[in-house]
């Protein structure tokens, strides 16, 4: 019998920056910092994957981000646009699985039942969910998916690889699987 999981947790990668890239395609593949406000030395609330690779993270101020990542482009957060994308993501996910719970604007979980709990089937559902978001929302919006018997383990699994990871955790493979 294959291992079984009951929770699929998904976390949108660099959500606010990815929304900025989706809205402004010229930003795709470029380092982007999303700011709390359009003001001198505002802090980043999000950074694109390319900006993160240079060391820009949440809370990094504009001046420091420019030093870490020459060529970074800044955009102020557009909450109304991000909420619109959040709803589009939920609609895309619902084509694969019902959303059980929304944890934040970029994190949700789905309950797996019956044969969906078999790990190979759950992995297929995770891949289908990732593809649905790319196809039905925008290619800039990638998500990481975690599968596990509990939400906490599923969230940890989703965080093991970003962007676009798909991982699973079961108590019997811990702590080795997360020892790094």
PDB file of C-alpha atoms in Angstrom:
ATOM      1  CA  UNK A   1       0.000   0.000   0.000  1.00  0.00           C
ATOM      2  CA  UNK A   2       1.465   3.399  -0.946  1.00  0.00           C
ATOM      3  CA  UNK A   3       2.107   6.015   1.737  1.00  0.00           C
ATOM      4  CA  UNK A   4      -0.913   8.241   2.414  1.00  0.00           C
ATOM      5  CA  UNK A   5      -1.239  11.979   2.968  1.00  0.00           C
ATOM      6  CA  UNK A   6      -4.344  13.973   3.783  1.00  0.00           C
ATOM      7  CA  UNK A   7      -3.372  17.627   3.278  1.00  0.00           C
ATOM      8  CA  UNK A   8      -2.167  19.447   0.179  1.00  0.00           C
ATOM      9  CA  UNK A   9      -0.768  22.871   1.086  1.00  0.00           C
ATOM     10  CA  UNK A  10       0.178  25.396  -1.567  1.00  0.00           C
ATOM     11  CA  UNK A  11       2.168  28.568  -1.220  1.00  0.00           C
ATOM     12  CA  UNK A  12       2.447  31.079  -4.045  1.00  0.00           C
ATOM     13  CA  UNK A  13       6.092  31.953  -4.691  1.00  0.00           C
ATOM     14  CA  UNK A  14       7.043  35.635  -4.393  1.00  0.00           C
ATOM     15  CA  UNK A  15       3.359  36.436  -4.739  1.00  0.00           C
ATOM     16  CA  UNK A  16       3.356  40.244  -4.771  1.00  0.00           C
ATOM     17  CA  UNK A  17       6.383  40.419  -7.070  1.00  0.00           C
ATOM     18  CA  UNK A  18       4.902  37.761  -9.358  1.00  0.00           C
ATOM     19  CA  UNK A  19       1.672  39.762  -9.595  1.00  0.00           C
ATOM     20  CA  UNK A  20       3.705  42.842 -10.544  1.00  0.00           C
ATOM     21  CA  UNK A  21       5.411  40.773 -13.274  1.00  0.00           C
ATOM     22  CA  UNK A  22       2.089  39.408 -14.513  1.00  0.00           C
ATOM     23  CA  UNK A  23       0.671  42.919 -14.709  1.00  0.00           C
ATOM     24  CA  UNK A  24       3.787  44.315 -16.392  1.00  0.00           C
ATOM     25  CA  UNK A  25       5.276  41.590 -18.638  1.00  0.00           C
ATOM     26  CA  UNK A  26       8.452  43.632 -19.276  1.00  0.00           C
ATOM     27  CA  UNK A  27       9.370  42.788 -15.657  1.00  0.00           C
ATOM     28  CA  UNK A  28       9.379  39.031 -16.293  1.00  0.00           C
ATOM     29  CA  UNK A  29      12.833  37.591 -15.611  1.00  0.00           C
ATOM     30  CA  UNK A  30      14.006  40.820 -13.965  1.00  0.00           C
ATOM     31  CA  UNK A  31      14.635  41.470 -10.275  1.00  0.00           C
ATOM     32  CA  UNK A  32      11.606  43.187  -8.759  1.00  0.00           C
ATOM     33  CA  UNK A  33      11.043  44.586  -5.294  1.00  0.00           C
ATOM     34  CA  UNK A  34       7.498  45.351  -4.177  1.00  0.00           C
ATOM     35  CA  UNK A  35       7.353  48.232  -1.721  1.00  0.00           C
ATOM     36  CA  UNK A  36       5.004  49.056   1.122  1.00  0.00           C
ATOM     37  CA  UNK A  37       4.485  52.469  -0.474  1.00  0.00           C
ATOM     38  CA  UNK A  38       5.905  54.593  -3.261  1.00  0.00           C
ATOM     39  CA  UNK A  39       8.205  56.625  -0.993  1.00  0.00           C
ATOM     40  CA  UNK A  40      11.951  57.094  -0.627  1.00  0.00           C
ATOM     41  CA  UNK A  41      13.601  54.247   1.261  1.00  0.00           C
ATOM     42  CA  UNK A  42      10.380  52.261   1.680  1.00  0.00           C
ATOM     43  CA  UNK A  43      10.834  48.613   2.606  1.00  0.00           C
ATOM     44  CA  UNK A  44      10.219  45.646   0.333  1.00  0.00           C
ATOM     45  CA  UNK A  45       7.282  43.483   1.292  1.00  0.00           C
ATOM     46  CA  UNK A  46       8.230  41.023  -1.442  1.00  0.00           C
ATOM     47  CA  UNK A  47      11.009  40.281  -3.876  1.00  0.00           C
ATOM     48  CA  UNK A  48      10.994  38.346  -7.123  1.00  0.00           C
ATOM     49  CA  UNK A  49      12.953  35.104  -7.395  1.00  0.00           C
ATOM     50  CA  UNK A  50      15.745  36.964  -9.217  1.00  0.00           C
ATOM     51  CA  UNK A  51      15.921  39.620  -6.489  1.00  0.00           C
ATOM     52  CA  UNK A  52      15.930  36.956  -3.749  1.00  0.00           C
ATOM     53  CA  UNK A  53      18.915  35.280  -5.401  1.00  0.00           C
ATOM     54  CA  UNK A  54      20.786  38.559  -4.839  1.00  0.00           C
ATOM     55  CA  UNK A  55      19.821  38.677  -1.158  1.00  0.00           C
ATOM     56  CA  UNK A  56      16.794  40.984  -1.273  1.00  0.00           C
ATOM     57  CA  UNK A  57      14.079  39.852   1.121  1.00  0.00           C
ATOM     58  CA  UNK A  58      11.071  41.130   3.007  1.00  0.00           C
ATOM     59  CA  UNK A  59      12.047  44.203   4.994  1.00  0.00           C
ATOM     60  CA  UNK A  60      15.012  45.149   2.809  1.00  0.00           C
ATOM     61  CA  UNK A  61      15.052  48.916   2.246  1.00  0.00           C
ATOM     62  CA  UNK A  62      15.353  50.341  -1.275  1.00  0.00           C
ATOM     63  CA  UNK A  63      18.922  51.621  -0.841  1.00  0.00           C
ATOM     64  CA  UNK A  64      20.176  48.278   0.450  1.00  0.00           C
ATOM     65  CA  UNK A  65      18.255  46.398  -2.256  1.00  0.00           C
ATOM     66  CA  UNK A  66      19.938  48.525  -4.942  1.00  0.00           C
ATOM     67  CA  UNK A  67      23.342  47.647  -3.470  1.00  0.00           C
ATOM     68  CA  UNK A  68      22.533  43.942  -3.267  1.00  0.00           C
ATOM     69  CA  UNK A  69      20.853  43.781  -6.649  1.00  0.00           C
ATOM     70  CA  UNK A  70      21.887  46.388  -9.210  1.00  0.00           C
ATOM     71  CA  UNK A  71      19.145  46.807 -11.777  1.00  0.00           C
ATOM     72  CA  UNK A  72      16.317  45.944  -9.399  1.00  0.00           C
ATOM     73  CA  UNK A  73      13.009  47.550 -10.331  1.00  0.00           C
ATOM     74  CA  UNK A  74      10.618  48.708  -7.611  1.00  0.00           C
ATOM     75  CA  UNK A  75       6.850  48.833  -7.711  1.00  0.00           C
ATOM     76  CA  UNK A  76       4.425  49.822  -4.940  1.00  0.00           C
ATOM     77  CA  UNK A  77       2.063  47.074  -3.855  1.00  0.00           C
ATOM     78  CA  UNK A  78      -1.371  47.191  -5.469  1.00  0.00           C
ATOM     79  CA  UNK A  79      -3.566  45.412  -2.966  1.00  0.00           C
ATOM     80  CA  UNK A  80      -6.699  45.451  -5.123  1.00  0.00           C
ATOM     81  CA  UNK A  81      -4.827  43.826  -8.014  1.00  0.00           C
ATOM     82  CA  UNK A  82      -3.306  41.215  -5.693  1.00  0.00           C
ATOM     83  CA  UNK A  83      -6.759  40.351  -4.325  1.00  0.00           C
ATOM     84  CA  UNK A  84      -8.010  39.914  -7.896  1.00  0.00           C
ATOM     85  CA  UNK A  85      -5.159  37.456  -8.586  1.00  0.00           C
ATOM     86  CA  UNK A  86      -5.850  35.672  -5.301  1.00  0.00           C
ATOM     87  CA  UNK A  87      -9.425  34.993  -6.449  1.00  0.00           C
ATOM     88  CA  UNK A  88      -8.213  33.869  -9.890  1.00  0.00           C
ATOM     89  CA  UNK A  89      -5.792  31.446  -8.206  1.00  0.00           C
ATOM     90  CA  UNK A  90      -8.598  30.025  -6.062  1.00  0.00           C
ATOM     91  CA  UNK A  91     -10.735  29.493  -9.177  1.00  0.00           C
ATOM     92  CA  UNK A  92      -7.830  27.723 -10.921  1.00  0.00           C
ATOM     93  CA  UNK A  93      -7.153  25.486  -7.902  1.00  0.00           C
ATOM     94  CA  UNK A  94     -10.854  24.611  -7.677  1.00  0.00           C
ATOM     95  CA  UNK A  95     -10.599  23.052 -11.158  1.00  0.00           C
ATOM     96  CA  UNK A  96      -8.354  20.428  -9.527  1.00  0.00           C
ATOM     97  CA  UNK A  97      -9.394  20.254  -5.861  1.00  0.00           C
ATOM     98  CA  UNK A  98     -11.738  22.129  -3.520  1.00  0.00           C
ATOM     99  CA  UNK A  99      -9.896  24.657  -1.340  1.00  0.00           C
ATOM    100  CA  UNK A 100     -10.436  23.656   2.267  1.00  0.00           C
ATOM    101  CA  UNK A 101      -8.954  26.702   3.973  1.00  0.00           C
ATOM    102  CA  UNK A 102      -7.378  30.014   3.021  1.00  0.00           C
ATOM    103  CA  UNK A 103      -4.513  30.851   5.369  1.00  0.00           C
ATOM    104  CA  UNK A 104      -3.386  34.102   3.734  1.00  0.00           C
ATOM    105  CA  UNK A 105      -3.530  35.850   0.382  1.00  0.00           C
ATOM    106  CA  UNK A 106      -0.929  33.402  -0.963  1.00  0.00           C
ATOM    107  CA  UNK A 107      -1.339  30.220   1.111  1.00  0.00           C
ATOM    108  CA  UNK A 108      -4.179  27.694   1.118  1.00  0.00           C
ATOM    109  CA  UNK A 109      -4.800  24.054   1.886  1.00  0.00           C
ATOM    110  CA  UNK A 110      -6.913  21.326   0.345  1.00  0.00           C
ATOM    111  CA  UNK A 111      -8.195  18.201   2.069  1.00  0.00           C
ATOM    112  CA  UNK A 112      -7.436  14.953   0.271  1.00  0.00           C
ATOM    113  CA  UNK A 113      -9.957  12.124   0.557  1.00  0.00           C
ATOM    114  CA  UNK A 114     -10.224   8.499  -0.541  1.00  0.00           C
ATOM    115  CA  UNK A 115      -7.777   7.490  -3.268  1.00  0.00           C
ATOM    116  CA  UNK A 116      -6.481  11.092  -3.445  1.00  0.00           C
ATOM    117  CA  UNK A 117      -4.593  10.292  -0.237  1.00  0.00           C
ATOM    118  CA  UNK A 118      -2.386   7.704  -1.951  1.00  0.00           C
ATOM    119  CA  UNK A 119       0.940   9.464  -2.409  1.00  0.00           C
ATOM    120  CA  UNK A 120       1.273   8.873  -6.180  1.00  0.00           C
ATOM    121  CA  UNK A 121      -2.234  10.278  -6.776  1.00  0.00           C
ATOM    122  CA  UNK A 122      -1.588  13.190  -4.387  1.00  0.00           C
ATOM    123  CA  UNK A 123       1.619  14.037  -6.278  1.00  0.00           C
ATOM    124  CA  UNK A 124      -0.332  14.007  -9.555  1.00  0.00           C
ATOM    125  CA  UNK A 125      -2.893  16.369  -8.010  1.00  0.00           C
ATOM    126  CA  UNK A 126      -0.113  18.668  -6.816  1.00  0.00           C
ATOM    127  CA  UNK A 127       1.371  18.841 -10.324  1.00  0.00           C
ATOM    128  CA  UNK A 128      -2.094  19.434 -11.819  1.00  0.00           C
ATOM    129  CA  UNK A 129      -2.728  22.245  -9.336  1.00  0.00           C
ATOM    130  CA  UNK A 130       0.583  23.925 -10.208  1.00  0.00           C
ATOM    131  CA  UNK A 131      -0.192  23.641 -13.923  1.00  0.00           C
ATOM    132  CA  UNK A 132      -3.726  24.987 -13.507  1.00  0.00           C
ATOM    133  CA  UNK A 133      -2.382  28.144 -11.845  1.00  0.00           C
ATOM    134  CA  UNK A 134       0.175  28.626 -14.631  1.00  0.00           C
ATOM    135  CA  UNK A 135      -2.357  27.988 -17.407  1.00  0.00           C
ATOM    136  CA  UNK A 136      -5.454  29.673 -15.999  1.00  0.00           C
ATOM    137  CA  UNK A 137      -3.940  32.612 -14.115  1.00  0.00           C
ATOM    138  CA  UNK A 138      -0.501  33.574 -15.473  1.00  0.00           C
ATOM    139  CA  UNK A 139       2.897  31.921 -16.142  1.00  0.00           C
ATOM    140  CA  UNK A 140       4.525  34.364 -13.693  1.00  0.00           C
ATOM    141  CA  UNK A 141       2.557  32.843 -10.800  1.00  0.00           C
ATOM    142  CA  UNK A 142       4.279  29.730  -9.566  1.00  0.00           C
ATOM    143  CA  UNK A 143       3.473  27.849  -6.411  1.00  0.00           C
ATOM    144  CA  UNK A 144       5.163  25.315  -4.201  1.00  0.00           C
ATOM    145  CA  UNK A 145       3.105  22.369  -2.995  1.00  0.00           C
ATOM    146  CA  UNK A 146       3.528  20.260   0.122  1.00  0.00           C
ATOM    147  CA  UNK A 147       1.781  16.985   0.954  1.00  0.00           C
ATOM    148  CA  UNK A 148       1.568  15.467   4.428  1.00  0.00           C
ATOM    149  CA  UNK A 149      -0.794  14.056   7.054  1.00  0.00           C
ATOM    150  CA  UNK A 150      -0.969  17.435   8.858  1.00  0.00           C
ATOM    151  CA  UNK A 151      -1.111  21.057   7.746  1.00  0.00           C
ATOM    152  CA  UNK A 152       2.112  21.926   9.578  1.00  0.00           C
ATOM    153  CA  UNK A 153       4.074  19.164   7.852  1.00  0.00           C
ATOM    154  CA  UNK A 154       2.477  20.023   4.506  1.00  0.00           C
ATOM    155  CA  UNK A 155       3.485  23.685   4.958  1.00  0.00           C
ATOM    156  CA  UNK A 156       7.047  22.644   5.800  1.00  0.00           C
ATOM    157  CA  UNK A 157       7.092  20.363   2.745  1.00  0.00           C
ATOM    158  CA  UNK A 158       5.913  23.236   0.517  1.00  0.00           C
ATOM    159  CA  UNK A 159       8.800  25.336   1.806  1.00  0.00           C
ATOM    160  CA  UNK A 160      11.476  22.765   0.958  1.00  0.00           C
ATOM    161  CA  UNK A 161      11.910  24.004  -2.604  1.00  0.00           C
ATOM    162  CA  UNK A 162      10.983  27.343  -4.065  1.00  0.00           C
ATOM    163  CA  UNK A 163       9.990  28.228  -6.666  1.00  0.00           C
ATOM    164  CA  UNK A 164       7.688  25.541  -7.912  1.00  0.00           C
ATOM    165  CA  UNK A 165       8.631  22.669  -5.618  1.00  0.00           C
ATOM    166  CA  UNK A 166       6.477  19.625  -4.902  1.00  0.00           C
ATOM    167  CA  UNK A 167       7.448  17.660  -1.803  1.00  0.00           C
ATOM    168  CA  UNK A 168       5.914  15.367   0.792  1.00  0.00           C
ATOM    169  CA  UNK A 169       6.650  14.598   4.417  1.00  0.00           C
ATOM    170  CA  UNK A 170       5.588  11.732   6.645  1.00  0.00           C
ATOM    171  CA  UNK A 171       6.562  11.294  10.316  1.00  0.00           C
ATOM    172  CA  UNK A 172       8.552   8.141   9.531  1.00  0.00           C
ATOM    173  CA  UNK A 173      11.004  10.030   7.287  1.00  0.00           C
ATOM    174  CA  UNK A 174      11.590  12.806   9.821  1.00  0.00           C
ATOM    175  CA  UNK A 175      13.848  14.372  10.905  1.00  0.00           C
ATOM    176  CA  UNK A 176      16.216  13.203   8.130  1.00  0.00           C
ATOM    177  CA  UNK A 177      14.153  14.749   5.330  1.00  0.00           C
ATOM    178  CA  UNK A 178      14.393  18.233   6.852  1.00  0.00           C
ATOM    179  CA  UNK A 179      17.733  17.949   8.652  1.00  0.00           C
ATOM    180  CA  UNK A 180      19.391  20.333   6.189  1.00  0.00           C
TER     181      UNK A 180
END
